[in-house]
CSV table of C-alpha atoms and ligand atoms in Angstrom, one decimal:
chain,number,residue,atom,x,y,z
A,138,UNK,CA,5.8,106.0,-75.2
A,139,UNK,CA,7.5,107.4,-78.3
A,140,UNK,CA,5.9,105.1,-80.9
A,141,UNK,CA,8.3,106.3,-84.0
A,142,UNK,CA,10.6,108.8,-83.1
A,143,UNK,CA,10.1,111.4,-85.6
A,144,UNK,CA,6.9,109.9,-87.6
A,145,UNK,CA,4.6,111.0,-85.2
A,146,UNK,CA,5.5,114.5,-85.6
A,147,UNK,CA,6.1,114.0,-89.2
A,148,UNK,CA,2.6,112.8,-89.8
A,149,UNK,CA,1.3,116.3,-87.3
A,150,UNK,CA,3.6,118.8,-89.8
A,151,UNK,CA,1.4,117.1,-92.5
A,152,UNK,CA,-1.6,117.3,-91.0
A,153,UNK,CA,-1.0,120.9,-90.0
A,154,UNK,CA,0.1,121.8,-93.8
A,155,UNK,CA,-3.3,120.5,-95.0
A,156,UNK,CA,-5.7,122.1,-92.3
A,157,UNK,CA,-3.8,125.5,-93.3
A,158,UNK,CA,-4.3,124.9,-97.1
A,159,UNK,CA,-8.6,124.6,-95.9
A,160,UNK,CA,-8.8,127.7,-96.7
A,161,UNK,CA,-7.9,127.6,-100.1
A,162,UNK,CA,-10.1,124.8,-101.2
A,163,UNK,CA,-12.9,127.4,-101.7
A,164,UNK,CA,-11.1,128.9,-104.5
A,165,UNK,CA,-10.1,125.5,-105.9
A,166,UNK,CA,-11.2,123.6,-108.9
A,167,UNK,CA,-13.7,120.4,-108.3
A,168,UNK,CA,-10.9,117.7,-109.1
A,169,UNK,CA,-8.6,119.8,-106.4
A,170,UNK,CA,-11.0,119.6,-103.9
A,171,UNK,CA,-11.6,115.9,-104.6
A,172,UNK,CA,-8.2,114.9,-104.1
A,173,UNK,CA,-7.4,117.0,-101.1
A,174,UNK,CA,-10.5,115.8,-99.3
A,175,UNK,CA,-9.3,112.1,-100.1
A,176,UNK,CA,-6.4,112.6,-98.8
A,177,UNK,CA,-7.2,114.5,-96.2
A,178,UNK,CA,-9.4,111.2,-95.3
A,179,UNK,CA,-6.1,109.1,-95.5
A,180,UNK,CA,-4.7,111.1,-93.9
A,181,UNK,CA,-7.0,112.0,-90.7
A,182,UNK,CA,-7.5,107.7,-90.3
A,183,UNK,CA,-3.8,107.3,-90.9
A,184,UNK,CA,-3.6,109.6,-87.5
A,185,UNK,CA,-6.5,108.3,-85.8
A,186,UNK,CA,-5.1,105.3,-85.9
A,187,UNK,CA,-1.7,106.5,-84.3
A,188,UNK,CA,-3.8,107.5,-81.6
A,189,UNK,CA,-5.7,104.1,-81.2
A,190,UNK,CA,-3.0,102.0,-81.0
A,191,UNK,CA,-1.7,102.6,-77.7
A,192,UNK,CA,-5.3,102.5,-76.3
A,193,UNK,CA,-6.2,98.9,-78.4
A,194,UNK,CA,-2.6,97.5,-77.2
A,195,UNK,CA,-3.8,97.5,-73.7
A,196,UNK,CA,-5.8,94.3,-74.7
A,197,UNK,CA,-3.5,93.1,-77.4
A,198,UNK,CA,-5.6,91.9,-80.6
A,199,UNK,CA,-9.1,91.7,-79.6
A,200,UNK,CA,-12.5,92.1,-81.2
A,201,UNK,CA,-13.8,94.6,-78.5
A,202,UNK,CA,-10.9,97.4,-79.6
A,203,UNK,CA,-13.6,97.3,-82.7
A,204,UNK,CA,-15.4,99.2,-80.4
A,205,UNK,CA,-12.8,101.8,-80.0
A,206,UNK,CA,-11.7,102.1,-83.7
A,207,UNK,CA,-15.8,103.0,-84.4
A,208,UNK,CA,-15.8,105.7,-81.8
A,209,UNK,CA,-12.5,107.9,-83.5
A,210,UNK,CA,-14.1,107.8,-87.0
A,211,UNK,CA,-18.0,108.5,-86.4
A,212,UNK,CA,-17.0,112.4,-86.5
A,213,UNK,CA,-15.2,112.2,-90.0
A,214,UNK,CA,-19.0,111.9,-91.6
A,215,UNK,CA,-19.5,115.5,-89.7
A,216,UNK,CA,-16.1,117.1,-91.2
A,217,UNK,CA,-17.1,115.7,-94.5
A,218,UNK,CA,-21.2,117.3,-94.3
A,219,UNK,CA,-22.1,113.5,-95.0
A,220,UNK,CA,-25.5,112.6,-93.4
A,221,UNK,CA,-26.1,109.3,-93.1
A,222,UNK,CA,-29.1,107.8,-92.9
A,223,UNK,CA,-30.0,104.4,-91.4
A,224,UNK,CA,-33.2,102.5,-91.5
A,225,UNK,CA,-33.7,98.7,-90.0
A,226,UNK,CA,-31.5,98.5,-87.5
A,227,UNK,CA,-33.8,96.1,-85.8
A,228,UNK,CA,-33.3,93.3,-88.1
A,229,UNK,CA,-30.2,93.0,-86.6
A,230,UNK,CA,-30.5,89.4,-84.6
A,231,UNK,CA,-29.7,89.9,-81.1
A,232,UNK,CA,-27.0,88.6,-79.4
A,233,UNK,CA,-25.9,85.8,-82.0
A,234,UNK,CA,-23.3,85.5,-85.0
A,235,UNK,CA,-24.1,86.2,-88.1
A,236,UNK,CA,-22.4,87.6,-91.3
A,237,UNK,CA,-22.9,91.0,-92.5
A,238,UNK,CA,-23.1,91.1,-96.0
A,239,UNK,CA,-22.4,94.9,-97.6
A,240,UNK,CA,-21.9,96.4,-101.5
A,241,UNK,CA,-18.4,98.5,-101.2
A,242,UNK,CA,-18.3,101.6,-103.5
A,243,UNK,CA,-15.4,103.2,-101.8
A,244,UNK,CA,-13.2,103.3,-98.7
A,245,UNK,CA,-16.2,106.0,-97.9
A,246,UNK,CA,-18.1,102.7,-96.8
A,247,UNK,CA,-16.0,103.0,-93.5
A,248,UNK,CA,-18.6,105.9,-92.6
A,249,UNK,CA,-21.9,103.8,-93.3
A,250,UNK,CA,-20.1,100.3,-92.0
A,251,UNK,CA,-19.2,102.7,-88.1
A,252,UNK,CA,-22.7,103.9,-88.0
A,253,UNK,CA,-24.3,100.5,-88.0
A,254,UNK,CA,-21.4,98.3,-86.9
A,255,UNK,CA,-23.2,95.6,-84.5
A,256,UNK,CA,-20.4,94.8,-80.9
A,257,UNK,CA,-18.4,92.2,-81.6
A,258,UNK,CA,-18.5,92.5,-85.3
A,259,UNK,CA,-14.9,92.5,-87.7
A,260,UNK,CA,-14.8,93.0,-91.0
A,261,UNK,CA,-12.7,90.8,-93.7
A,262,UNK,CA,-10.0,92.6,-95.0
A,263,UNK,CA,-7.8,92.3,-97.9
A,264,UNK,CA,-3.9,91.7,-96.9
A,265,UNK,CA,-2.6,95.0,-98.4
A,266,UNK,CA,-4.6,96.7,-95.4
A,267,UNK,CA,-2.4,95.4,-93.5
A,268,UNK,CA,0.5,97.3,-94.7
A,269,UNK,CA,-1.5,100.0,-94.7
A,270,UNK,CA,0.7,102.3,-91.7
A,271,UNK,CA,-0.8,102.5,-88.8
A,272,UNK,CA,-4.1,101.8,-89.8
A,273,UNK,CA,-2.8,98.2,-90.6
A,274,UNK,CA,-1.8,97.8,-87.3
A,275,UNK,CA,-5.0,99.4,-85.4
A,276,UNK,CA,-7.1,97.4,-87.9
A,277,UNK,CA,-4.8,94.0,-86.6
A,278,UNK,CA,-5.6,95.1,-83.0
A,279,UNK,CA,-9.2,95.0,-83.7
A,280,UNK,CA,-9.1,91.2,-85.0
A,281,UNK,CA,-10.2,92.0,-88.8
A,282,UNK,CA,-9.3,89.1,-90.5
A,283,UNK,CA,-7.1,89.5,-93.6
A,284,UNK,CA,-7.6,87.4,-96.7
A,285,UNK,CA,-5.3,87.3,-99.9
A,286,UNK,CA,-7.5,87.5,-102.7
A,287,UNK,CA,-4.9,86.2,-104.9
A,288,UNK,CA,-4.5,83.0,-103.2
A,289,UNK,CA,-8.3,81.3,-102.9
A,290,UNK,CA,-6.8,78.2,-101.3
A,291,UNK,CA,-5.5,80.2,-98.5
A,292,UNK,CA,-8.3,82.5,-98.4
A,293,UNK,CA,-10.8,80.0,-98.3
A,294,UNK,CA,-9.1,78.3,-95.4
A,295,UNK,CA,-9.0,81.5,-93.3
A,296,UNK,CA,-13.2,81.7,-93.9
A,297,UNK,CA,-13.2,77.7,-92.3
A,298,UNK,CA,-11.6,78.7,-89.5
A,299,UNK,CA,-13.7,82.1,-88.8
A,300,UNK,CA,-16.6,79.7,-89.7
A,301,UNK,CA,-15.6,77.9,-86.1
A,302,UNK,CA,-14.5,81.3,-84.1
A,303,UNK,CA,-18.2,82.9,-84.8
A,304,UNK,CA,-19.5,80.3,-82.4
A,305,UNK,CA,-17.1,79.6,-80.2
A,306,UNK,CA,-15.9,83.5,-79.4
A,307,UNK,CA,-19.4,84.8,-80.2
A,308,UNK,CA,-17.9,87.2,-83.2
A,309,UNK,CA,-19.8,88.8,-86.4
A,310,UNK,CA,-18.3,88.9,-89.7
A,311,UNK,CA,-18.6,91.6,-92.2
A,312,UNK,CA,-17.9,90.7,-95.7
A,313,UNK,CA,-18.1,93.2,-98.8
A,314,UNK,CA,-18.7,90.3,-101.2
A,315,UNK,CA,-17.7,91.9,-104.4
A,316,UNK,CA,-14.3,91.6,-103.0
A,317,UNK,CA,-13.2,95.1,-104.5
A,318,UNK,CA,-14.9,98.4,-104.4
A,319,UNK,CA,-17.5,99.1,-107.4
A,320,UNK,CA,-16.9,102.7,-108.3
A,321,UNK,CA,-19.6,102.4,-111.0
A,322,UNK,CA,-22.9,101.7,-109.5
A,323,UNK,CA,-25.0,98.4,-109.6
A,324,UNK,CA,-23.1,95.1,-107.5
A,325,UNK,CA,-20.8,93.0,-109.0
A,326,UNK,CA,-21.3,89.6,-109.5
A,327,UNK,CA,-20.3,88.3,-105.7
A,328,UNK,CA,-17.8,86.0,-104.5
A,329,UNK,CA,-19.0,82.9,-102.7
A,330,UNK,CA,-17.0,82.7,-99.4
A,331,UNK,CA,-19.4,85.0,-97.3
A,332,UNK,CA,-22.2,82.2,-97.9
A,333,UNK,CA,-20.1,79.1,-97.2
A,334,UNK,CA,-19.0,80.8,-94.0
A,335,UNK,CA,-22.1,81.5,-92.8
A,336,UNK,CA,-23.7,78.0,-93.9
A,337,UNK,CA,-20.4,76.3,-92.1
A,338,UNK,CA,-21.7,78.2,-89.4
A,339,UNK,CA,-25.0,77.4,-90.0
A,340,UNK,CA,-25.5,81.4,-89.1
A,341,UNK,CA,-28.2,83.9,-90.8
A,342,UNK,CA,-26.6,86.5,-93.1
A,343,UNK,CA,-27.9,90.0,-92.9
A,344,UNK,CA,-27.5,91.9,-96.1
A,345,UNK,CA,-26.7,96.1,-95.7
A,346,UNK,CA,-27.2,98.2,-99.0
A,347,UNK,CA,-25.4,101.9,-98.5
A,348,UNK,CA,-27.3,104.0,-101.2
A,349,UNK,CA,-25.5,105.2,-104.1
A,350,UNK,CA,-22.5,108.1,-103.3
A,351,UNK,CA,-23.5,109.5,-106.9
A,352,UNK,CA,-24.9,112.2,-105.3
A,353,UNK,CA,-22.1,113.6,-104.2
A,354,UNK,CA,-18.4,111.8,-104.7
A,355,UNK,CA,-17.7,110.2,-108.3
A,356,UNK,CA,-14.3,108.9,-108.4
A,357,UNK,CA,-14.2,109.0,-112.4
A,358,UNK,CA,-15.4,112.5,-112.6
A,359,UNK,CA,-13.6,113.7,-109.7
A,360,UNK,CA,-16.3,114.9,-107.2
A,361,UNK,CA,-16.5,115.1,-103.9
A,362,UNK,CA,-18.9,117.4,-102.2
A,363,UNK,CA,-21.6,116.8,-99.3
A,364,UNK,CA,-24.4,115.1,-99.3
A,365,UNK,CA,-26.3,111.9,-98.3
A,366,UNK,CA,-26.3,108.3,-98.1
A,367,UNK,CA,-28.9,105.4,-96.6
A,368,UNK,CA,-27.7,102.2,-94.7
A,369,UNK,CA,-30.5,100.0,-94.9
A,370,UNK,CA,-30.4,96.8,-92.9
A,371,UNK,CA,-32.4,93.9,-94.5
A,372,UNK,CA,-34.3,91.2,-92.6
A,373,UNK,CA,-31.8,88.1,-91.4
A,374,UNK,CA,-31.8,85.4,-94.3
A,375,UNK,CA,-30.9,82.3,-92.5
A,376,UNK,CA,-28.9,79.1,-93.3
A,377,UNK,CA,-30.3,76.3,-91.0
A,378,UNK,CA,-30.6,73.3,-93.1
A,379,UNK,CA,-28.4,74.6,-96.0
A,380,UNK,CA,-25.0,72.9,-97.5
A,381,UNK,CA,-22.4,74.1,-99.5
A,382,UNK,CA,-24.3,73.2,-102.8
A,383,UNK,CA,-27.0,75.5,-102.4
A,384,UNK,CA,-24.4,78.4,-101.8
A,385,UNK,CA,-24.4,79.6,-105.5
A,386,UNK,CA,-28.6,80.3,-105.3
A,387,UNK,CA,-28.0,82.0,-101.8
A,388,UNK,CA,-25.4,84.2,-102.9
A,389,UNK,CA,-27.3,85.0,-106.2
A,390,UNK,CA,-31.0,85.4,-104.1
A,391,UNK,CA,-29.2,87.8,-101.4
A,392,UNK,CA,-27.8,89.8,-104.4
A,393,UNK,CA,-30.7,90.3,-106.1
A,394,UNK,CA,-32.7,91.0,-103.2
A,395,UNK,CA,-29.3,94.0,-102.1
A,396,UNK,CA,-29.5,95.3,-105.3
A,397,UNK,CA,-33.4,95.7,-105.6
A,398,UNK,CA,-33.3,98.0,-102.7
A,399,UNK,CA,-29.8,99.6,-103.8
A,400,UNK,CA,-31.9,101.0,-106.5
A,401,UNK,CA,-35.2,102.0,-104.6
A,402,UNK,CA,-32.5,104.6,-102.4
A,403,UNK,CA,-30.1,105.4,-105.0
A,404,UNK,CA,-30.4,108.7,-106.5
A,405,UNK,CA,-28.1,109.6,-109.9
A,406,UNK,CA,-25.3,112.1,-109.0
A,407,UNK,CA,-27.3,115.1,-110.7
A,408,UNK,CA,-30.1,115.0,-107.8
A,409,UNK,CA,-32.2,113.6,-111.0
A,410,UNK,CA,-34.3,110.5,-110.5
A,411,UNK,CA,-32.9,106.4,-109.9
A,412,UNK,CA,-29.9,106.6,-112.4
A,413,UNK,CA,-30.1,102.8,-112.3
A,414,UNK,CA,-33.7,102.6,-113.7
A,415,UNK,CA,-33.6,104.8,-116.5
A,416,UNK,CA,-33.2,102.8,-119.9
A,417,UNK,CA,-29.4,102.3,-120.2
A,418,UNK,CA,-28.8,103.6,-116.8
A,419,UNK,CA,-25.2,102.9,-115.3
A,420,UNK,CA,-27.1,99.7,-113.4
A,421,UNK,CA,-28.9,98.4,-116.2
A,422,UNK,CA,-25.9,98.8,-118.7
A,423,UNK,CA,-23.8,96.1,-116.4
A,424,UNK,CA,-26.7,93.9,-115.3
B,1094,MYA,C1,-8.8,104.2,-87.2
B,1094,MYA,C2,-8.0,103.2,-88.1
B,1094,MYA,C3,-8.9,102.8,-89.3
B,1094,MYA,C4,-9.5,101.5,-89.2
B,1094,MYA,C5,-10.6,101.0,-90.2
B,1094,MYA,C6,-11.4,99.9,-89.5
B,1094,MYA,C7,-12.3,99.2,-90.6
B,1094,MYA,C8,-11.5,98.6,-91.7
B,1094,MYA,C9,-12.4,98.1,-92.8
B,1094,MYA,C10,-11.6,97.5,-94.0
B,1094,MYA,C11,-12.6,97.1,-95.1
B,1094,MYA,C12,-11.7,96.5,-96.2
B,1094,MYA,C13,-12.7,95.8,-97.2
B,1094,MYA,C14,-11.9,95.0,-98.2
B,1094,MYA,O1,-10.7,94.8,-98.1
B,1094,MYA,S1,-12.9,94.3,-99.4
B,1094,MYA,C15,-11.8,93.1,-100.2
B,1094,MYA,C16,-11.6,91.8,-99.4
B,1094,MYA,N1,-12.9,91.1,-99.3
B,1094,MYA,C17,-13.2,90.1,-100.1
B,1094,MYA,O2,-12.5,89.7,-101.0
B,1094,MYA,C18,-14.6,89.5,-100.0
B,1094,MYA,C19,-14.4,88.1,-99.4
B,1094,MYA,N2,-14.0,87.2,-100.5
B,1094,MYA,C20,-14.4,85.9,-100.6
B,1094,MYA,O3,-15.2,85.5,-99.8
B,1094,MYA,C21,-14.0,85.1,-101.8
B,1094,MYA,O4,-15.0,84.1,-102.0
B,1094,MYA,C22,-12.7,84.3,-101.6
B,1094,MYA,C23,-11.6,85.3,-101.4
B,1094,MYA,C24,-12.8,83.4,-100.4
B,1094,MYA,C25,-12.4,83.5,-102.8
B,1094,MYA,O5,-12.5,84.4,-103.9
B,1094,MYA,P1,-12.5,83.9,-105.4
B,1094,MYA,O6,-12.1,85.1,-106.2
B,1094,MYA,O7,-11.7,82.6,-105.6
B,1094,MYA,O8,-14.0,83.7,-105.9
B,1094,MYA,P2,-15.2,82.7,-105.4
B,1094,MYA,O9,-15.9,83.3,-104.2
B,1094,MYA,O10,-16.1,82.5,-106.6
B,1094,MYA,O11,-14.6,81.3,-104.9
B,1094,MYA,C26,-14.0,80.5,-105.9
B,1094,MYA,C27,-14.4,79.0,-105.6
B,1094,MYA,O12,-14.2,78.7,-104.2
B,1094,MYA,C28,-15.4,78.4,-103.5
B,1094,MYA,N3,-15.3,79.0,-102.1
B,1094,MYA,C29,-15.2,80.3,-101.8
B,1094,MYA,N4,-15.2,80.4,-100.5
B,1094,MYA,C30,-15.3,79.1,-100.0
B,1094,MYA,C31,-15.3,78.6,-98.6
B,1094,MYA,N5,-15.2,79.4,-97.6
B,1094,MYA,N6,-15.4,77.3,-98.5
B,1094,MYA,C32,-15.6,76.5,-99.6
B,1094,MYA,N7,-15.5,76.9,-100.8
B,1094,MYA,C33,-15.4,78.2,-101.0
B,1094,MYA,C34,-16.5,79.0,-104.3
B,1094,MYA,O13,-17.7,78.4,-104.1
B,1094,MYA,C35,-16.0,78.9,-105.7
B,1094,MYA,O14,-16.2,77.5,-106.1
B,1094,MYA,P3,-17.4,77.2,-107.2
B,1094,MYA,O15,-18.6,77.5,-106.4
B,1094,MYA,O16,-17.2,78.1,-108.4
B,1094,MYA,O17,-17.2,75.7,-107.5
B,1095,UBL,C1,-6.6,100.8,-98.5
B,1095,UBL,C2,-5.4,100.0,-98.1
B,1095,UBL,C3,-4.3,100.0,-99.2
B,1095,UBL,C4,-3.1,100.9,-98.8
B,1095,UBL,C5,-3.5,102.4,-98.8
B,1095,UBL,C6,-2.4,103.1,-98.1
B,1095,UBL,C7,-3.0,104.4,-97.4
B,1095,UBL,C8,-4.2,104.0,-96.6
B,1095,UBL,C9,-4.5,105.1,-95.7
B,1095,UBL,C10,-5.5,105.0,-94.8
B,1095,UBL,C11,-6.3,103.7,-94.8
B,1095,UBL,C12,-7.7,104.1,-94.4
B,1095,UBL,C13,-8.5,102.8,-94.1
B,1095,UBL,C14,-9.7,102.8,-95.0
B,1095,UBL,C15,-10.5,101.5,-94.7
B,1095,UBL,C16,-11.2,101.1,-96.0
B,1095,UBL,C17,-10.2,100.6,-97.0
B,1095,UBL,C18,-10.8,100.2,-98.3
B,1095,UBL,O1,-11.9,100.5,-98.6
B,1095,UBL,O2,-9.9,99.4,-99.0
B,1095,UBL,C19,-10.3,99.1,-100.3
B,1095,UBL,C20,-10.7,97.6,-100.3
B,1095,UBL,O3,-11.9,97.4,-99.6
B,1095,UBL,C21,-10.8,97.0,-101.6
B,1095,UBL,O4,-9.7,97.4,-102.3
B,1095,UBL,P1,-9.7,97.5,-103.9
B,1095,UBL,O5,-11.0,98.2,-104.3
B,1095,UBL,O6,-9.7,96.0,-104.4
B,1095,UBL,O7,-8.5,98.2,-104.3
């Protein structure tokens, strides 16, 4: 089934050019190296995803083609000589909903978020992903939920009605509540929907801190090398009982408690000590 004629063999010229230029990248600068790798990571998910379609169509949009998105990019952390590292996987509550709560540094969380992502569990996406070629599409096939961030009224009402599908199709949530990625460390402040969903829902929320990429990607200074990064499940923090009012506390208490531990298995980007703790680190400066 020829999906676009021509754009398919378009997108293999381009990905032959850049395996060819490989070489070269030894002999590159830092900053060269950064941006071919990034888009080299585009690039590779932009074709993965070519090749996921036709398999996810077979069941039309569906939370279980999740499933088959997570199995095409848990190589990429091997091409990239990321090891990841996870630790509490058995807080994860068995076979219930609940609402994955996650910091988001970069669309390098896709590697951390595919090596822990529970079955049945979408993410919330913004609406430009969906425009985003054919990962739009495979990412539509595989019922993540897009939200405009720009609208709140609509937003909110897409969270209300994911509130009611968590319990009635048995489906997870994952939610980066900073709504944007943090390039700079720390969390920032987050946004409030992930909490009134899972209260609606009167489901537990379980928090995921992905260690610091310092180590080795910086978007600012243009770094991208190998390296290392923990996902570290924390204990289910449940909702039973709770109402909208005592969202603000919840989403505060679950920060606080995220970025605690963000800092115990964060490293700074010079393989030095927890960048965030010393006085005036990057952390501390935005606290
Ligand atoms: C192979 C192919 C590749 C495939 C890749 C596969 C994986 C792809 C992975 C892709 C990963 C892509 C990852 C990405 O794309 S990350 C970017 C998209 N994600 C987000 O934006 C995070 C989710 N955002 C939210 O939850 C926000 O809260 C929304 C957007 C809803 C509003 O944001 P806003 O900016 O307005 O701020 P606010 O939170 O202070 O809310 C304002 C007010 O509204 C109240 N309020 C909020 N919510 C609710 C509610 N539900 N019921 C009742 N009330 C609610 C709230 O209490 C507050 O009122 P008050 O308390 O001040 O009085
Ligand atoms: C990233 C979608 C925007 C259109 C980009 C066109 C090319 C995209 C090519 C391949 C897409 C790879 C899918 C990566 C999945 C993770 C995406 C991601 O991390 O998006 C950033 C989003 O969390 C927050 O966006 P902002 O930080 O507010 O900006």
């Amino acid at each position: 089934m020829e999906l676009w004629p021509g754009a398919g063999t378009l997108l293999l010229l381009l990905l032959l050019l850049l395996l060819l230029l490989l070489p070269t990248l030894w002999f590159c600068s830092p900053s060269a190296k950064y941006f071919f790798k990034m888009a080299f990571y585009n690039g590779w998910i932009l074709f993965l995803a070519v090749l996921a379609i036709p398999v996810c169509a077979v069941r039309g949009r569906n939370v279980e083609n999740m499933k088959i998105l997570r199995l095409m990019l848990l190589h990429i952390k091997y091409l990239y000589g990321i090891r990841v590292e996870v630790r509490g996987a058995h807080h994860f509550p068995p076979s219930q909903p609940y609402v994955v709560v996650s910091n988001h540094q970069s669309s390098l969380d896709l590697l951390g978020m595919m090596e822990v992502l529970p079955g049945r569990c979408v993410p919330i996406a913004k609406r430009e992903l969906l425009w985003a070629g054919s990962a739009g599409l495979a990412c539509w096939l595989a019922g993540v939920i897009f939200i405009d961030r720009k609208r709140t009224g609509d937003a909110i009402s897409v969270m209300s009605e994911v509130a009611q599908t968590l319990l009635t199709q048995d489906v997870r949530v994952w939610v980066f509540p900073e709504g944007t990625r943090n390039h700079n460390g720390s969390m920032l402040p987050f946004k409030r929907g992930a909490f009134h969903l899972a209260v609606q829902a009167q489901v537990p929320i379980v928090p995921i801190v992905m260690s610091s990429y310092q180590d080795f990607y910086c978007k600012k200074e243009r770094r991208f090398t190998s390296g290392r990064c923990q996902v570290r499940v924390l204990p289910p923090v449940p909702t039973e009982g709770l109402t909208p009012d005592d969202v603000p506390a919840l989403a505060d208490r679950v920060r606080h408690s995220m970025l605690t531990v963000f800092r115990e298995i964060s490293t700074d980007g010079r393989g030095g000590g927890d960048y965030l703790k010393k006085p005036g680190g990057v952390g501390e400066a935005r606290l």
